mmCIF file of C-alpha atoms in Angstrom:
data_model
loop_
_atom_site.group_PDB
_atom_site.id
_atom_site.type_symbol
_atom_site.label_atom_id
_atom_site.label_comp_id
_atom_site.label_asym_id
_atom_site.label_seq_id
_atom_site.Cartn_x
_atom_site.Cartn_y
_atom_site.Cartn_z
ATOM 1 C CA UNK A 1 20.668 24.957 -4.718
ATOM 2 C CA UNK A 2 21.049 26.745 -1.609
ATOM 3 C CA UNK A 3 20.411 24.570 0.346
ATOM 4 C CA UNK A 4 21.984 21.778 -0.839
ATOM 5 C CA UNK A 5 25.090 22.851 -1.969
ATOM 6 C CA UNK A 6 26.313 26.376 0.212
ATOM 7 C CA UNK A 7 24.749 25.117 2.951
ATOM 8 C CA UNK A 8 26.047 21.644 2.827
ATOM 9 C CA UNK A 9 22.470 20.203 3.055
ATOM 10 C CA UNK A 10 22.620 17.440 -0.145
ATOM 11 C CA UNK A 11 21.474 14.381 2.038
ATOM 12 C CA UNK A 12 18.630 16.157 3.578
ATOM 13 C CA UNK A 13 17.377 18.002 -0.001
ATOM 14 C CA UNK A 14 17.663 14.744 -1.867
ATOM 15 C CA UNK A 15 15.714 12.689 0.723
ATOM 16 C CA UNK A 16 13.208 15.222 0.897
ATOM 17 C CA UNK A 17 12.797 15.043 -3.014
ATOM 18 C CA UNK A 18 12.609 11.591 -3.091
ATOM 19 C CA UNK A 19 9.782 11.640 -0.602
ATOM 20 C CA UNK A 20 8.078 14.575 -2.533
ATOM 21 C CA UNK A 21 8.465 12.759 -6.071
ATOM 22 C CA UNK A 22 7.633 9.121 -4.402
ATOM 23 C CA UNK A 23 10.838 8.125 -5.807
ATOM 24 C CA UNK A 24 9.937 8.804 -9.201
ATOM 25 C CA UNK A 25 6.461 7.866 -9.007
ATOM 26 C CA UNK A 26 5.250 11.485 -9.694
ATOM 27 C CA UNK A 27 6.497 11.433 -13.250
ATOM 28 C CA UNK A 28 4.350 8.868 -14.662
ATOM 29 C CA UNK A 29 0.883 9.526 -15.578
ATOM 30 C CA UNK A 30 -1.322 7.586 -13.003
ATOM 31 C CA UNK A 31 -4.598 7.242 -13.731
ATOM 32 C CA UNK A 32 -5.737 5.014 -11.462
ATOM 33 C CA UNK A 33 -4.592 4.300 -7.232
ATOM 34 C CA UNK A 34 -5.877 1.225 -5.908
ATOM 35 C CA UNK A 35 -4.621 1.454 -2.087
ATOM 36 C CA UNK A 36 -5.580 -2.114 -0.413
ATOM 37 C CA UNK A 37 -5.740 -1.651 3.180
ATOM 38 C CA UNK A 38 -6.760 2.166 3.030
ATOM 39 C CA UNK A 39 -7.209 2.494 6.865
ATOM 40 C CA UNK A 40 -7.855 5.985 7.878
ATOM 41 C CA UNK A 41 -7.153 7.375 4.561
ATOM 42 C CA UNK A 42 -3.474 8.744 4.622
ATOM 43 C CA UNK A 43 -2.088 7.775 2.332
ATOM 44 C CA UNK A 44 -4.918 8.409 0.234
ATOM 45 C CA UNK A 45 -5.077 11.597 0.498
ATOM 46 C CA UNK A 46 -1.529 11.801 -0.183
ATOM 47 C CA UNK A 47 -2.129 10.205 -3.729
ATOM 48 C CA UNK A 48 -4.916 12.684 -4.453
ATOM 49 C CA UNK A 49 -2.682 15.533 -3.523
ATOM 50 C CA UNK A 50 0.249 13.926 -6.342
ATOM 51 C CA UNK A 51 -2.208 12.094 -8.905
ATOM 52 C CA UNK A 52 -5.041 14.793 -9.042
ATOM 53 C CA UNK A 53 -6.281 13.337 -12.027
ATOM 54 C CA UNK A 54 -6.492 9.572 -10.870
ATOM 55 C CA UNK A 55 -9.413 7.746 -9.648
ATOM 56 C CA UNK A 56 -8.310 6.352 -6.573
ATOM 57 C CA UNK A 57 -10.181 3.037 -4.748
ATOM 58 C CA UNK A 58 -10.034 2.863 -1.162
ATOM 59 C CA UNK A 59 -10.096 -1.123 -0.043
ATOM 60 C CA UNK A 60 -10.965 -1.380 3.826
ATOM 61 C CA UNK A 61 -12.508 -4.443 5.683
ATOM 62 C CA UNK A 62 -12.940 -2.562 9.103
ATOM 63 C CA UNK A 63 -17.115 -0.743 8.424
ATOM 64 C CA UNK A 64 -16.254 2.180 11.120
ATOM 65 C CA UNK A 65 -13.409 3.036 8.788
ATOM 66 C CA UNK A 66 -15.075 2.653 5.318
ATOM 67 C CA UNK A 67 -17.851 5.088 7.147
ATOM 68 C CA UNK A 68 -14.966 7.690 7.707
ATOM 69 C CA UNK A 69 -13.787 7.312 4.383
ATOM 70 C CA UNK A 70 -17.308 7.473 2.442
ATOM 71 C CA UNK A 71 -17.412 10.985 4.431
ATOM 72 C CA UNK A 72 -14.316 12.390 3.018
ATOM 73 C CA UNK A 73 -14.715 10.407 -0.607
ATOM 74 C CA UNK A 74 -17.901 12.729 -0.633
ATOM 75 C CA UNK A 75 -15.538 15.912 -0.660
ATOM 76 C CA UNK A 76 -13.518 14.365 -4.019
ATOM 77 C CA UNK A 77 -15.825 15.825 -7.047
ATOM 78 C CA UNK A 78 -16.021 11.421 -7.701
ATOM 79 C CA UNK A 79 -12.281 11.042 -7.530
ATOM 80 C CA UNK A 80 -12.642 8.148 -4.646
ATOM 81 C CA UNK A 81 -14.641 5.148 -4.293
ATOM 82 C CA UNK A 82 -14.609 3.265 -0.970
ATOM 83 C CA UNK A 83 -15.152 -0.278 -1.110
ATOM 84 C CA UNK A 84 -16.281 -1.880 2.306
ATOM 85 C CA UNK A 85 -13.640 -5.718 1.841
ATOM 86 C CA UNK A 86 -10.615 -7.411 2.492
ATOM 87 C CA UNK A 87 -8.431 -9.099 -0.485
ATOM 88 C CA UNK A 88 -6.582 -11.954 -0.486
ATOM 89 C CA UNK A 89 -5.338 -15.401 -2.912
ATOM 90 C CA UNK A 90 -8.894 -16.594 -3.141
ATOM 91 C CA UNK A 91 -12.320 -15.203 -2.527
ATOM 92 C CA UNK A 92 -14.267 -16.257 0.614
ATOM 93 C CA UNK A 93 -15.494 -15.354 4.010
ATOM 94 C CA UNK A 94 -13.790 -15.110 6.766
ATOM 95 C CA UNK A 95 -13.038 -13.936 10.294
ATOM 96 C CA UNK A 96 -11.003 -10.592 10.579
ATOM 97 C CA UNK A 97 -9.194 -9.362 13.959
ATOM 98 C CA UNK A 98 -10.173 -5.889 14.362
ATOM 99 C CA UNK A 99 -6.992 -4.781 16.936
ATOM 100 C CA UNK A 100 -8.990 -2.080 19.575
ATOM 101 C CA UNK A 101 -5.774 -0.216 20.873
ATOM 102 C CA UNK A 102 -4.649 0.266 17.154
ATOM 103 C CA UNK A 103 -7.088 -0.378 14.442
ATOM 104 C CA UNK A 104 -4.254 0.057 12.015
ATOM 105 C CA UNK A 105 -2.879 -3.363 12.926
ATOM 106 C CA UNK A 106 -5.703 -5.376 12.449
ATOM 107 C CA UNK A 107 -5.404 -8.056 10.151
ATOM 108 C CA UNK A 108 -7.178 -11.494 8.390
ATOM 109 C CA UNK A 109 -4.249 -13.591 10.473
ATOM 110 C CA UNK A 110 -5.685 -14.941 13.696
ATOM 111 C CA UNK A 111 -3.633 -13.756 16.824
ATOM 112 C CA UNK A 112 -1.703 -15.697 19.032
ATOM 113 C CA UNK A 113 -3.280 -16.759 22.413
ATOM 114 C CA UNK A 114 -1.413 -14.266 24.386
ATOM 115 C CA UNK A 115 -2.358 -11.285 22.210
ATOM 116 C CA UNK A 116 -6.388 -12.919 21.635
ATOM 117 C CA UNK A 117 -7.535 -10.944 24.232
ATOM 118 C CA UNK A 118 -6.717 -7.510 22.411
ATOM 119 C CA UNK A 119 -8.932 -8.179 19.684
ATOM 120 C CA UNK A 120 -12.446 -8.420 18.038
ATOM 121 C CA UNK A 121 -14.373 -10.537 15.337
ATOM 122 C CA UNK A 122 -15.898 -9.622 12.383
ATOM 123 C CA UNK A 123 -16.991 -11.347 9.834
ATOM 124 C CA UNK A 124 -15.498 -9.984 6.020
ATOM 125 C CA UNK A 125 -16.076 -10.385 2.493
ATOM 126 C CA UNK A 126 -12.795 -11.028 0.837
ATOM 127 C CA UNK A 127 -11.745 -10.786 -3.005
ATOM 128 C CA UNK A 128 -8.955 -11.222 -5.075
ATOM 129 C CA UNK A 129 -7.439 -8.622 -6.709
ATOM 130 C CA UNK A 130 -7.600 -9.820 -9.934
ATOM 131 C CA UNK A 131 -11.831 -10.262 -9.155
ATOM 132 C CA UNK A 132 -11.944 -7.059 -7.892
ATOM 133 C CA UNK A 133 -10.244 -4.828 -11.397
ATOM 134 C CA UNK A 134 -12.973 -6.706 -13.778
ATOM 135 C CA UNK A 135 -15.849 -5.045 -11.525
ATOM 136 C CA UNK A 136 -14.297 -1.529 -11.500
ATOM 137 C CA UNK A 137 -12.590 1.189 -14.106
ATOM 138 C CA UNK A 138 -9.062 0.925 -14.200
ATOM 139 C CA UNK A 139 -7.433 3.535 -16.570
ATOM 140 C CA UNK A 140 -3.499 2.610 -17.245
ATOM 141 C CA UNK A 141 -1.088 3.894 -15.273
ATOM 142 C CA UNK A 142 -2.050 1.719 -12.483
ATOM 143 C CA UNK A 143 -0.867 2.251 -8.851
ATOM 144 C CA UNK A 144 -1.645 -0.079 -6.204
ATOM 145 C CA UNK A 145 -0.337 0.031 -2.971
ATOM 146 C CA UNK A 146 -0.706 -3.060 -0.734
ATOM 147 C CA UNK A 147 -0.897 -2.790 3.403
ATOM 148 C CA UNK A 148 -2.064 -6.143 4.673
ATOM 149 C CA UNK A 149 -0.742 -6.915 7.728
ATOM 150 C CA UNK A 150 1.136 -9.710 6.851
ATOM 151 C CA UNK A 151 -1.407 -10.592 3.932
ATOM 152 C CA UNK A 152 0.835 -8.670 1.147
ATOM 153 C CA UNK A 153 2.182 -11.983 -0.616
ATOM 154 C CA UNK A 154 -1.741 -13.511 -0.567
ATOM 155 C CA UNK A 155 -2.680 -10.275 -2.121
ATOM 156 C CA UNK A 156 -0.006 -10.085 -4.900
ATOM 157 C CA UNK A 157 -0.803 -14.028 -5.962
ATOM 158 C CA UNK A 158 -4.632 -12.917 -6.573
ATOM 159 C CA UNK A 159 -3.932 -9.895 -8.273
ATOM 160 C CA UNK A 160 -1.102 -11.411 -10.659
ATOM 161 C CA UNK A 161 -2.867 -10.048 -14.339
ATOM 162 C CA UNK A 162 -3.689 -6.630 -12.585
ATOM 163 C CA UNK A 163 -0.577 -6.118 -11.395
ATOM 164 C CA UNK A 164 1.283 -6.981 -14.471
ATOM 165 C CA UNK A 165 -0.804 -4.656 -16.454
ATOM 166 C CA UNK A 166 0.333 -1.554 -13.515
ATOM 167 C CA UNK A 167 2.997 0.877 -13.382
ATOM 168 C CA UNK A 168 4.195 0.852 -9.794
ATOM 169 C CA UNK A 169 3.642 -1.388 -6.652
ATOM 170 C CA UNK A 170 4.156 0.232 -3.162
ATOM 171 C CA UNK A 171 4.226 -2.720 -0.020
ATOM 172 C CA UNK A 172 4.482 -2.782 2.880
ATOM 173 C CA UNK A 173 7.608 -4.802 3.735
ATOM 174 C CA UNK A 174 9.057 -6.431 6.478
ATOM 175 C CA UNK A 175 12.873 -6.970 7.397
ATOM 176 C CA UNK A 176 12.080 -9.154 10.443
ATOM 177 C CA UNK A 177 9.718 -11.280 11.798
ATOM 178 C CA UNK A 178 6.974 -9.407 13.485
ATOM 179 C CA UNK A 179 3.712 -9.722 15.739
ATOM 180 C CA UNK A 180 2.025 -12.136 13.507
ATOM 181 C CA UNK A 181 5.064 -14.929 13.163
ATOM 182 C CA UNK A 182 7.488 -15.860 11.806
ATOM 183 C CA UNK A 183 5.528 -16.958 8.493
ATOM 184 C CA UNK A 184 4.477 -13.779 7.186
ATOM 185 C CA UNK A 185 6.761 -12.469 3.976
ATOM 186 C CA UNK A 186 9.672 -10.286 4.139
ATOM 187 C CA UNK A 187 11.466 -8.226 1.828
ATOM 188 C CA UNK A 188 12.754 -10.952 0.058
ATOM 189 C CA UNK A 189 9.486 -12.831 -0.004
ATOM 190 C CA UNK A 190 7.906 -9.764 -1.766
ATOM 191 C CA UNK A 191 10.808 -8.750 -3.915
ATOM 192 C CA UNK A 192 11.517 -12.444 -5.322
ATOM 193 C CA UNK A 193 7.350 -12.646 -6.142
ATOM 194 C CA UNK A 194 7.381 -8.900 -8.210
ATOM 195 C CA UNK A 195 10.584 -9.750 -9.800
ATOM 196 C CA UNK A 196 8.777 -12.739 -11.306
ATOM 197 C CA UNK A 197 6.225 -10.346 -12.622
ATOM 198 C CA UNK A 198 8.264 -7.770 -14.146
ATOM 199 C CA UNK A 199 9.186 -5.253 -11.583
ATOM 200 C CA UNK A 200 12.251 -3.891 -10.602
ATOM 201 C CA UNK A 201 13.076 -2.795 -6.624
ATOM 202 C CA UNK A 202 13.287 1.156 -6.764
ATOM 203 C CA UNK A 203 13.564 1.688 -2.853
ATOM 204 C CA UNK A 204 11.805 2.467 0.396
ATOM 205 C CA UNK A 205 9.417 5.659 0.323
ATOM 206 C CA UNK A 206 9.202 5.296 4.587
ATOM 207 C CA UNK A 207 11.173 2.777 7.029
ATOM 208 C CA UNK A 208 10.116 2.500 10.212
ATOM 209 C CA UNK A 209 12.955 2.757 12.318
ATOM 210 C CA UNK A 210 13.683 1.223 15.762
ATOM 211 C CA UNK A 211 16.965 1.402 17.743
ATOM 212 C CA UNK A 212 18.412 2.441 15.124
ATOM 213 C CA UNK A 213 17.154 -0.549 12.907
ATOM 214 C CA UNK A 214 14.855 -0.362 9.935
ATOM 215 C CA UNK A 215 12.330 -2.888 10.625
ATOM 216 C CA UNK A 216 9.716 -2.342 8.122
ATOM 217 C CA UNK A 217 9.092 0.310 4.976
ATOM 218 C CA UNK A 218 7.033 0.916 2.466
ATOM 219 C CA UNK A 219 8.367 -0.513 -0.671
ATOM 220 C CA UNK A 220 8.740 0.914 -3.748
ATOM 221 C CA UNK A 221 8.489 -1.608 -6.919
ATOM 222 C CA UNK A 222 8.326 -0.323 -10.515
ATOM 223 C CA UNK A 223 7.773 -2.416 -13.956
ATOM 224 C CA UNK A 224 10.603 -2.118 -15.959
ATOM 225 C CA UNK A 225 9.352 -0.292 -18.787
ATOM 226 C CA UNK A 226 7.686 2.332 -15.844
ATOM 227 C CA UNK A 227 11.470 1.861 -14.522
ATOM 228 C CA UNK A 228 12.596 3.354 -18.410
ATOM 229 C CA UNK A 229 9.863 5.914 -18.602
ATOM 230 C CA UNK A 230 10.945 7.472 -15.089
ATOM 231 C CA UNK A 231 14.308 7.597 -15.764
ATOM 232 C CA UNK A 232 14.067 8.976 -19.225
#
C-alpha cells in the first residue's frame, strides 16, 4: 500500500503483481506444466518455484540441452521429466536447425539461404501433442506453454483434445513478421485458433520490446471456465 498509493507507484506495483501471479495463473491449482520448447530450463524453473506441487515435462529437441536439463530434473525429488523431441501437427522425422550463436532460436523451419550458413542439422523425433499426453500422467489443471519458433500454430492443431481438457495456454506470439517469414502465425493467428477451442485472451506475461515497439510476448490464454475460477 505504500508503495502504490503514498508513493504514487500503482503502475509499477500492479505490473509487478501481474508478473508475480502470471496474470492469474497462480490461483488455479496446476497439477501438471507441459513447457514445449523447454530450452535451457527458465521458465521451468519458474513454474516449479509457483506450481510446487505440479509435475512439470520439459519438451526439447536440441540433446546438449535435454543433457542440461536431465542434470537439474535430478535435483526435483521426481517433479520433472525431460523428454529428448520436437512436437508438431503430425508425427515424423525430420531435420531441425540447431542456430550456434543462439541455441534459443533454433527451430524445425529451414532457414533462408542467407542465414543457412549459421546453422546445423540434426535429425529429430517429432510428436503431436495430443500423442504425446496418452504416453504420460497428466493430472488436471493442465498448463502448457508453447515456444516453437514459429511452430506454435502446428503445435496447437496436434494437441487440440489436450489442450481443451487444460486450464491455461502461455505462447509465444508474434506481432510482426520475423526471421523465419512472413508465414509463421501472429497474434491473431494464435488467438483466432484458441478462441475456437475455448479460451479467452488474458494478456502478455513478457513483450519483447524494440524501439519502443512490442514485437513479440508471451501470451497468456485461459479457458473460460479457468477465466471464472480466477476471477472468482
Amino acid at each position: 500500500m505504500l508503495f502504490r498509493s503514498r508513493l504514487g507507484l500503482k503502475n509499477l506495483v500492479d505490473y509487478a503483481q501481474s508478473r508475480q501471479k502470471m496474470l492469474g495463473v497462480t490461483n488455479l491449482p496446476i497439477r501438471t506444466v507441459i513447457d514445449i520448447g523447454a530450452n535451457k530450463g527458465r521458465r521451468a524453473r519458474n513454474y516449479r518455484r509457483r506450481f510446487p506441487e505440479a509435475m512439470v515435462y520439459c519438451i526439447e529437441p536440441i540433446p546438449v540441452l535435454c543433457r542440461q536439463l536431465r542434470q537439474w530434473a535430478k535435483t526435483q525429488e521426481g517433479k520433472v521429466e525431460v523428454l529428448n523431441l520436437a512436437l508438431s501437427s503430425a508425427p515424423s522425422e525430420a531435420t531441425f536447425y540447431v542456430r550456434r550463436d543462439s541455441l534459443i532460436h533454433s527451430t524445425l523451419l529451414k532457414p533462408s539461404d542467407m542465414e543457412a550458413s549459421h546453422f546445423d542439422e540434426i535429425l529429430v523425433d517429432i510428436e503431436t501433442l495430443d500423442l504425446l499426453a496418452e504416453k504420460i500422467d497428466i493430472v488436471d489443471d493442465v498448463l502448457v506453454k508453447i515456444d516453437t519458433e514459429g511452430l506454435d500454430l502446428e503445435v496447437i492443431r496436434g494437441g487440440v483434445q489436450t489442450i481443451k481438457r487444460s486450464a491455461a495456454v502461455i505462447v509465444e506470439s508474434t506481432f510482426y513478421p520475423t526471421g523465419y517469414g512472413e508465414n509463421c502465425p501472429a497474434f491473431e493467428d494464435i488467438l483466432t485458433s484458441l478462441h475456437e477451442l475455448g479460451y479467452v485472451y488474458r494478456g502478455n506475461i513478457r513483450c519483447g520490446i524494440h524501439n519502443g515497439t512490442c514485437y513479440g510476448a508471451d501470451s497468456l490464454f485461459v479457458r473460460r471456465e479457468a477465466a471464472r475460477r480466477i476471477a472468482a
